[in-house]
CSV table of C-alpha atoms in Angstrom, one decimal:
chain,number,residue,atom,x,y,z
Q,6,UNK,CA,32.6,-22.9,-12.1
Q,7,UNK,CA,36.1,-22.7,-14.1
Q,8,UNK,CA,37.1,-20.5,-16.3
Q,9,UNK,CA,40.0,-21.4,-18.5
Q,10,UNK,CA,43.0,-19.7,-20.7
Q,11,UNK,CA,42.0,-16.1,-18.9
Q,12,UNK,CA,44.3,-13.0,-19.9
Q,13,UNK,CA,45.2,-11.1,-16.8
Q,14,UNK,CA,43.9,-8.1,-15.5
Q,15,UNK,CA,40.9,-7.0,-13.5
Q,16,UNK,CA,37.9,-8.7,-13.8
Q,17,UNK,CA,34.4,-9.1,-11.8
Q,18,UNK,CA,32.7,-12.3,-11.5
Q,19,UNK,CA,29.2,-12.3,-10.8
Q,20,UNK,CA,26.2,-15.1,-10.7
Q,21,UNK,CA,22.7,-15.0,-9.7
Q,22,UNK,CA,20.5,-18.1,-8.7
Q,23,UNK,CA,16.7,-18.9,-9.0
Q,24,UNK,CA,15.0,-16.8,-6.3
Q,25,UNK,CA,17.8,-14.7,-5.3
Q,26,UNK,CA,16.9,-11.1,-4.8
Q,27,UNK,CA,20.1,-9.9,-6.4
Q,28,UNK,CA,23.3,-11.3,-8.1
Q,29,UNK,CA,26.6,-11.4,-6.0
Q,30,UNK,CA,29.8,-9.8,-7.1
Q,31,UNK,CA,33.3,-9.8,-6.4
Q,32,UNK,CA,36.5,-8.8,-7.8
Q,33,UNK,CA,39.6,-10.9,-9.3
Q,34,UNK,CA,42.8,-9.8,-10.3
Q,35,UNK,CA,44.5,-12.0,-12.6
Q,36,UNK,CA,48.5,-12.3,-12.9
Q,37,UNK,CA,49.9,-14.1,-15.9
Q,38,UNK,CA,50.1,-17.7,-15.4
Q,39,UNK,CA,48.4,-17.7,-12.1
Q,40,UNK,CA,45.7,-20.4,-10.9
Q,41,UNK,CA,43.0,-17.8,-8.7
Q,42,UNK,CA,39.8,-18.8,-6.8
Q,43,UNK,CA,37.1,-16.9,-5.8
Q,44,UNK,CA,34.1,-18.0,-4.4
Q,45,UNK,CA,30.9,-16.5,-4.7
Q,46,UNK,CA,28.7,-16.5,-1.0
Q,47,UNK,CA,24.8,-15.9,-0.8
Q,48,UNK,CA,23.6,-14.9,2.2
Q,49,UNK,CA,21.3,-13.0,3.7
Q,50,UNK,CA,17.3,-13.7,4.5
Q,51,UNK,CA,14.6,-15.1,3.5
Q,52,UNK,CA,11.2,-13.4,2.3
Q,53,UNK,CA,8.1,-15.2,2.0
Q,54,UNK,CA,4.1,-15.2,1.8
Q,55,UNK,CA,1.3,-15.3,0.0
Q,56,UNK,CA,-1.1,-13.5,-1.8
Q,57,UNK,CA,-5.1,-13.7,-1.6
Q,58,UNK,CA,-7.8,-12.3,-2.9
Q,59,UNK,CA,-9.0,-9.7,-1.2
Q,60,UNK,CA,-12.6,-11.0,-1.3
Q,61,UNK,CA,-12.8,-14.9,-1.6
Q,62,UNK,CA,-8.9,-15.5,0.6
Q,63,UNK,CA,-8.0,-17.7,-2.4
Q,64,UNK,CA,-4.7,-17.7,-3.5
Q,65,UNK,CA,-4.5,-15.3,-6.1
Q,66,UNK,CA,-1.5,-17.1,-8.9
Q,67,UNK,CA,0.1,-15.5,-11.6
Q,68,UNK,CA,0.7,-12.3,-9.7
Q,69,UNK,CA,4.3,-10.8,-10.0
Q,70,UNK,CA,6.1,-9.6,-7.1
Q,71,UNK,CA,8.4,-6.6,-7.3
Q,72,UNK,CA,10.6,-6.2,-4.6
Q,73,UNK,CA,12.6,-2.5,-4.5
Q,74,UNK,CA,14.9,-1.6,-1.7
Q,75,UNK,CA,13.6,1.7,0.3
Q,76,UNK,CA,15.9,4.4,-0.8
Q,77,UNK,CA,17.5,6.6,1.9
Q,78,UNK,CA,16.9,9.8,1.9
Q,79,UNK,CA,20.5,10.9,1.4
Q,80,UNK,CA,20.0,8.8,-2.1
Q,81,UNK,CA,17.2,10.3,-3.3
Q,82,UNK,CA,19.3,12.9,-4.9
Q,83,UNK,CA,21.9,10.8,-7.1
Q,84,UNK,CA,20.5,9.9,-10.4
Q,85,UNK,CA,20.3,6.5,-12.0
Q,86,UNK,CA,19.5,5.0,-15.4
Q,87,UNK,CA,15.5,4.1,-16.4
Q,88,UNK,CA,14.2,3.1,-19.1
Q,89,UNK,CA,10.6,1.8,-20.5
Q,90,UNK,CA,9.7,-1.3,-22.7
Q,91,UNK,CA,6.4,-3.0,-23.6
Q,92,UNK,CA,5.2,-6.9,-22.7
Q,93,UNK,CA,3.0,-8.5,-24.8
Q,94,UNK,CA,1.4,-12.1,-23.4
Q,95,UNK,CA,-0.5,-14.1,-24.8
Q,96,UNK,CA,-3.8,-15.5,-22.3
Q,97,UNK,CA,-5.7,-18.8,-22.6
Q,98,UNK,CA,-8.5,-18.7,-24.0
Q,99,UNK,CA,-7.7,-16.1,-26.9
Q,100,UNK,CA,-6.5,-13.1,-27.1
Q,101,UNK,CA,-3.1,-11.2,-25.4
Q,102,UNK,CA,-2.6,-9.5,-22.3
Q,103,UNK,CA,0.4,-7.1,-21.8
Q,104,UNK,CA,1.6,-4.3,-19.4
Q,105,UNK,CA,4.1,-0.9,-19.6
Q,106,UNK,CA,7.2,-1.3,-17.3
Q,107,UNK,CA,9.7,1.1,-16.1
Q,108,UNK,CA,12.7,-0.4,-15.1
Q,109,UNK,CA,16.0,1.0,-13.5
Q,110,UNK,CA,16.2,3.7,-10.5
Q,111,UNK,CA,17.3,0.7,-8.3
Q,112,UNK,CA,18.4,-3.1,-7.8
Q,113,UNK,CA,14.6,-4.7,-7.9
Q,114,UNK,CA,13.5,-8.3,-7.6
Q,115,UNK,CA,10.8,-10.2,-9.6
Q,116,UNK,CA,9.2,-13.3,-8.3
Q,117,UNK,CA,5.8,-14.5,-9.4
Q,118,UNK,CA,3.1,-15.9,-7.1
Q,119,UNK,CA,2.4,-20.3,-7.6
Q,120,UNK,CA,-0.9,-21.8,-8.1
Q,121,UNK,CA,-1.5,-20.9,-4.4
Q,122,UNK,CA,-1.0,-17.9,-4.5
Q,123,UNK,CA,2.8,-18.5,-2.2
Q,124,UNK,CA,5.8,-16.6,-3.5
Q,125,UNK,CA,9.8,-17.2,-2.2
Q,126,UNK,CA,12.6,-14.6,-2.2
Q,127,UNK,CA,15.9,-15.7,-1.1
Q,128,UNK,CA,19.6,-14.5,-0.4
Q,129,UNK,CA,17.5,-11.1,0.4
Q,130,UNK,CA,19.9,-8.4,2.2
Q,131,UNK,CA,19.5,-6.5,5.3
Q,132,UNK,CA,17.4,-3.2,4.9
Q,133,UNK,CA,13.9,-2.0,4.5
Q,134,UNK,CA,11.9,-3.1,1.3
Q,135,UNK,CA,8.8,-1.6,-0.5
Q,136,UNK,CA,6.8,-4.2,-2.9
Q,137,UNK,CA,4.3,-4.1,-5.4
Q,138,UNK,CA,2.1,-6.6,-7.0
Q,139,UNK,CA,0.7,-6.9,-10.9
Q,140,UNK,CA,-0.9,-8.7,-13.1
Q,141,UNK,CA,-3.0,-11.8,-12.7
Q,142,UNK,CA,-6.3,-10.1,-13.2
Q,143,UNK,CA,-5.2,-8.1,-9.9
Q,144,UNK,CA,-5.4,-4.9,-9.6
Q,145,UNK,CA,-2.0,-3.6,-9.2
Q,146,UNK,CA,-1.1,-3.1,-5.5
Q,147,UNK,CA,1.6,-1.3,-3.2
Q,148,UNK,CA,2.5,-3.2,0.7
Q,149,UNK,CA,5.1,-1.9,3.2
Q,150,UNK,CA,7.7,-1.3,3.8
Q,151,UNK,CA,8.9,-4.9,5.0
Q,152,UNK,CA,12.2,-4.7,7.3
Q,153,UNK,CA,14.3,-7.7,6.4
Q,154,UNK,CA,17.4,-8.4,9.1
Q,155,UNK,CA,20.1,-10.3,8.8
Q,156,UNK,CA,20.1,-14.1,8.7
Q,157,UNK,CA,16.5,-13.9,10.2
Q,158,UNK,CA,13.8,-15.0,7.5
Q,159,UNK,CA,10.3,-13.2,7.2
Q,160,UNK,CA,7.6,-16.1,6.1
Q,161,UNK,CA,4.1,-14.7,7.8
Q,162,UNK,CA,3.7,-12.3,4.5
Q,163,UNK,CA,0.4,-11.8,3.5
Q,164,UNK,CA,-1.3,-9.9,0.6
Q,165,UNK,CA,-4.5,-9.1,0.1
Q,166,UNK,CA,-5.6,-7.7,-3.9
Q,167,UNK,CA,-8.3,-6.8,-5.5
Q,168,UNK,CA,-9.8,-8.4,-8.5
Q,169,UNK,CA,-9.6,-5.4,-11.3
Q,170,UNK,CA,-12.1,-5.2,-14.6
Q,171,UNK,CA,-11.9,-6.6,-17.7
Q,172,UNK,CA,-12.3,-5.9,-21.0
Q,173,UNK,CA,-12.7,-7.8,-24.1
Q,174,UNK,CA,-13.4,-7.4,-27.6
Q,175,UNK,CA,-12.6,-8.1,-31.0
Q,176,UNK,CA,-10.7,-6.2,-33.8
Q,177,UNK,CA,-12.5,-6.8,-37.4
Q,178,UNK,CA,-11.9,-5.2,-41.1
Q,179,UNK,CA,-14.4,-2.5,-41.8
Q,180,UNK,CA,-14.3,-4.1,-45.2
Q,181,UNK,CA,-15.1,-7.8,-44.9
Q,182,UNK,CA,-15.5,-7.9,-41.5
Q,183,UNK,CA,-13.4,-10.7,-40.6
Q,184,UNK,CA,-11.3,-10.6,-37.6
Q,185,UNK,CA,-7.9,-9.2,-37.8
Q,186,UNK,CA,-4.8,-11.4,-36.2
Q,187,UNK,CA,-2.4,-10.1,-34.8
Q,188,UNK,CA,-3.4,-6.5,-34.9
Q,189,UNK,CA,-1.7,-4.4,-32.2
Q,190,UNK,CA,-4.2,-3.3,-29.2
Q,191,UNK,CA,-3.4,0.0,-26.9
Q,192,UNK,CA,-5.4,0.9,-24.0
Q,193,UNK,CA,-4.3,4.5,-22.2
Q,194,UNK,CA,-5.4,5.3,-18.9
Q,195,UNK,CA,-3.9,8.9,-16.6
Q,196,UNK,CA,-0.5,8.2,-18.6
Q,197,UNK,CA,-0.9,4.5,-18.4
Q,198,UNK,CA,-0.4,2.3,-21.1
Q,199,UNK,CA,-1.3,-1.7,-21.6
Q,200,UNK,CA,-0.9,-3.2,-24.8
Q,201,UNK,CA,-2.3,-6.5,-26.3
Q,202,UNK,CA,-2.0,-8.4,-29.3
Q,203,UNK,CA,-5.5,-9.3,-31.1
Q,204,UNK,CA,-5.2,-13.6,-31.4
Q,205,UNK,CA,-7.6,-13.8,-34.4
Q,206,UNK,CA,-8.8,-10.8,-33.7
Q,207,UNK,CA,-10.2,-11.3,-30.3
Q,208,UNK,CA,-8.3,-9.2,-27.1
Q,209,UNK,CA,-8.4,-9.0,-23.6
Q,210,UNK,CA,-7.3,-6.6,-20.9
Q,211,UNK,CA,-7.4,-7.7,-17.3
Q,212,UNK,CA,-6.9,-6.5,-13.9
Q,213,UNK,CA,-8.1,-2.7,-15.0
Q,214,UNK,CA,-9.3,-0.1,-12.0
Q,215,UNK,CA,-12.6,1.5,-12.9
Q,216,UNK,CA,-12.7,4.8,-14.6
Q,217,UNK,CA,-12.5,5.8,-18.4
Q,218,UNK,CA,-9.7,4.1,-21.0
Q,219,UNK,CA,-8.6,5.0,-24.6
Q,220,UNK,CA,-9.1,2.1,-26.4
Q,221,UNK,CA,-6.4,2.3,-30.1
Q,222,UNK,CA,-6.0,-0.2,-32.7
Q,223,UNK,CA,-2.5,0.6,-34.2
Q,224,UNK,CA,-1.1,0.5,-37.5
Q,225,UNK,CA,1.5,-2.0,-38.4
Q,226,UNK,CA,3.1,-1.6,-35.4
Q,227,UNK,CA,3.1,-0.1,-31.6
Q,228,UNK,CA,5.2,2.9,-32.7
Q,229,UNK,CA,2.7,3.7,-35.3
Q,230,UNK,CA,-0.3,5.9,-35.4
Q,231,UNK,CA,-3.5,4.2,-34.6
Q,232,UNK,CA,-5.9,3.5,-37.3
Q,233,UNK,CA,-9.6,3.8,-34.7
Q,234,UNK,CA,-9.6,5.2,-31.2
Q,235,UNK,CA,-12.4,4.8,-29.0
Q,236,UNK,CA,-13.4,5.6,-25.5
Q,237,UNK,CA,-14.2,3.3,-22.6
């Protein structure tokens, strides 16, 4: 990498690379004039495995892996910056799948499981690690905590998850009854909440536990109030 006609001062350069579990850092300082290098190192481990489901021990694809260092307990006590945002997918066939996220509290790493089910975390750093599956029709899982040393890879990873419920409908006018694209789809469960986007009208919610939902069609948007709620 080269960086060219820099002011001086302080400055941190940073990079991160597909399947690293974080970005590397370091710090220049930067006289007038002067010619600096810095290189960036990734080291560290290696995490891999797979994940199955639970009752076939097929590889289960499309899962997302979330990998969150295990806080020490002199740590739990220092606060740090969260915030929540809202994922609409589409899925084939018709319809859109989404999920609620909370992100923050913690460096994290996201890696999503291949058509067999395998996932790959590199440049992972020494320290005990909690991780948690979603999505892909899965019912959304916790495993660990995985100890990862230095320079010595963990590859003998396997996940088992359970195939959640799903639901599926259609959003229509109460007027003509034609289906309504693109309306915006909420579904609420013990402070959970997934949202969808209706793909000519049609929805779908997967990877649900059992147990009752609050199904809302909202207005013109996901902030707005919803127009019918019903119970499922």
């Amino acid at each position: 990498y080269l960086f060219e006609n820099v002011e001086a001062g302080e400055y941190e350069v940073s990079a991160v690379v597909p399947g690293a579990a974080m970005e590397e850092t370091i710090s220049v300082n930067l006289e007038e004039g002067q010619t600096a290098k810095a290189d960036l190192v990734f080291g560290g481990a290696t995490l891999a495995g797979r994940v199955v489901d639970a009752e076939s021990g097929v590889g289960a694809r499309d899962v997302t892996i979330v990998l969150s260092p295990v806080q020490e307990p002199g740590l739990l006590g220092q606060m740090q910056s969260q915030f929540s945002f809202e994922i609409v997918t589409e899925v084939r066939g018709g319809g859109g799948s989404g999920m609620s996220m909370d992100v923050g509290g913690g460096a994290q790493s996201k890696v999503k499981t291949d058509d067999n089910g395998e996932f790959l975390v590199r440049f992972l750093k020494p320290g005990e690690y909690s991780l948690d599956t979603l999505g892909g029709a899965y019912v959304n899982g916790e495993y660990g905590p995985i100890s990862v040393e230095e320079g010595r890879s963990v590859d003998d990873v396997v996940i088992e998850v359970q195939r959640g419920a799903t639901l599926m409908g259609v959003v229509t006018s109460g007027e003509s009854g034609q289906p309504l694209d693109g309306a915006p789809v909420s579904l609420t469960s013990n402070g959970s909440r997934d949202m969808s986007m209706a793909r000519n009208g049609r929805f779908t919610f997967e990877g649900l536990d059992a147990g009752d939902y609050t199904l809302e069609v909202m207005g013109s948007g996901f902030g707005s109030d919803p127009v019918v709620s019903q119970v499922v």
